[in-house]
């Protein structure tokens, strides 16, 4: 008996759909939790940002923002060396990295990106390859040299956050019509290309002025997709990795207690000032694993509770607010369907964490109760 080709195709599609549904149903929310596997404590007096972890060579890369120094440690709890490539040295990356430095696959070099160019150094701090961008006018990108601002290699190009001030003031409609969130750094041609305008349903198209820092995306590249959250907006955007970057899906998070800044009237906004709303909810980090999309967030402080924080310095405010309003993590499947929500333990930074080699690596927050002469990183597994 001959099989109808169309019937056979439909049967295959049904089998595939059932298989995928079965995989999703096999992940029970109760099976997903943080399991602390290990911790690494490295002697160091000073504040460090976590940049990268390379498991097979046992190396960790940090950045001292106050001194502009790169710091290398290992999983034996030893500091290997620190050096600066900031400023006027011949092989300098410029004045500040745009994001976290990243180890090469073999762990023998690491790469730093900046407004000036792309630079790859060995473990002794020698420049191996790289140099300045070859464009006449580079947008004034902003970034942070920590693991919540990770860049991604795609062949010989780098995909990164490409957000900044732009040529239009933030209290004009033109700013939001022309805002582009991401950028390609071509490391062979040394060209820079911005792309990804604001989604038509984004809150940042609501006719209000928004602080520039509130728009800066958290993004990741995985499974031939771009995953990103537009600043403080509680929504996951999934796009194809290749032009024209077709939108696969947009998922509103729907977090009941998440309150975030909705902007201010154009006439009241000063375009010269960056003044983030410290009471606002924040999306702190986004990573994608083989199974999950992970998004950490601070839910924000309700207006009627804000008065008790008014006279606190930023470090004290940050410490108290995260104890009062515990940061959490959304665990979703690769299409953005929510599986569970986890409270982030207070000994884990909700902003500075990475996914590497099947593990999450969390930097420990600053201890305000006593000065510590070490930096600590936790190795964590998602499981039961």
C-alpha angles and dihedrals in degrees: 000000000000119000117229105241092219092051090048091051092050090049091052091050092051092049091050093047092049090048092052091046090050091052091052094047090049089065104082115196090230089060092063117081141124114274115187107220101174145334131223119209117193122187110245134137108214143047117295134187118217111240109166147342127212109194102189094054094034094233132145127195122208137173129218102210095188093056099027090235131147113222127200122199137164139225091254086073096256130132107227102188146315129216140162128238093171127117125352103002112120095245095040123146088213130255103324140000117250091219146346117318114243132215120233116247091263094045094235096113140018132209131225123195124201143160086270100052149289119297132184119199133185123232091273092055097255116145109244102175140344142067146174127337111256101224130114097229125018120199113247097255120190126208148146129242096232139095096267087068101056123165125211133220115226104179107302092340132084123221113206145149109289100187127135145121100302126196096290125070115251091241093067132082089233091066093062095039091055101033113125120194107195140040142197119223109200105207095194101046090027091224129144125217124185123205146151112080122208115288113257089240095048119127086229088073092060095108094256131113115253131197109255092233089057091064100049107118131230107216146174137184120219140136092016090300138108113226117192145157116211103235114282094350111118099228135101118225118200119191137169113266093229130066131306081034094221114210109248097181145333117212123194110215097216095203104177098214098035109118120178140176112275096195134253138261114286091235093056098045120097107214092201096061130077105203114159119202103248092195093057125104112257136201100223105185144349129203134167123214131184089277110016148048107218122198123179120199146172109226097216133239118278115241094245090057099047100089094075091062098048100102098041124112114241096259092049091044091052093049096047096042094051090052092049095042106029114216114239141196128230114215112202136169118250092274093054099258110149115245101171145329122234132197110234112232112245092239089064122075110237091208106038108060138114141199113228132157096345096313138095114229115204126191113222114243123245113281108229095184096066136005112255126204095207143061120228131205124188124215108214136182126206107226143082 
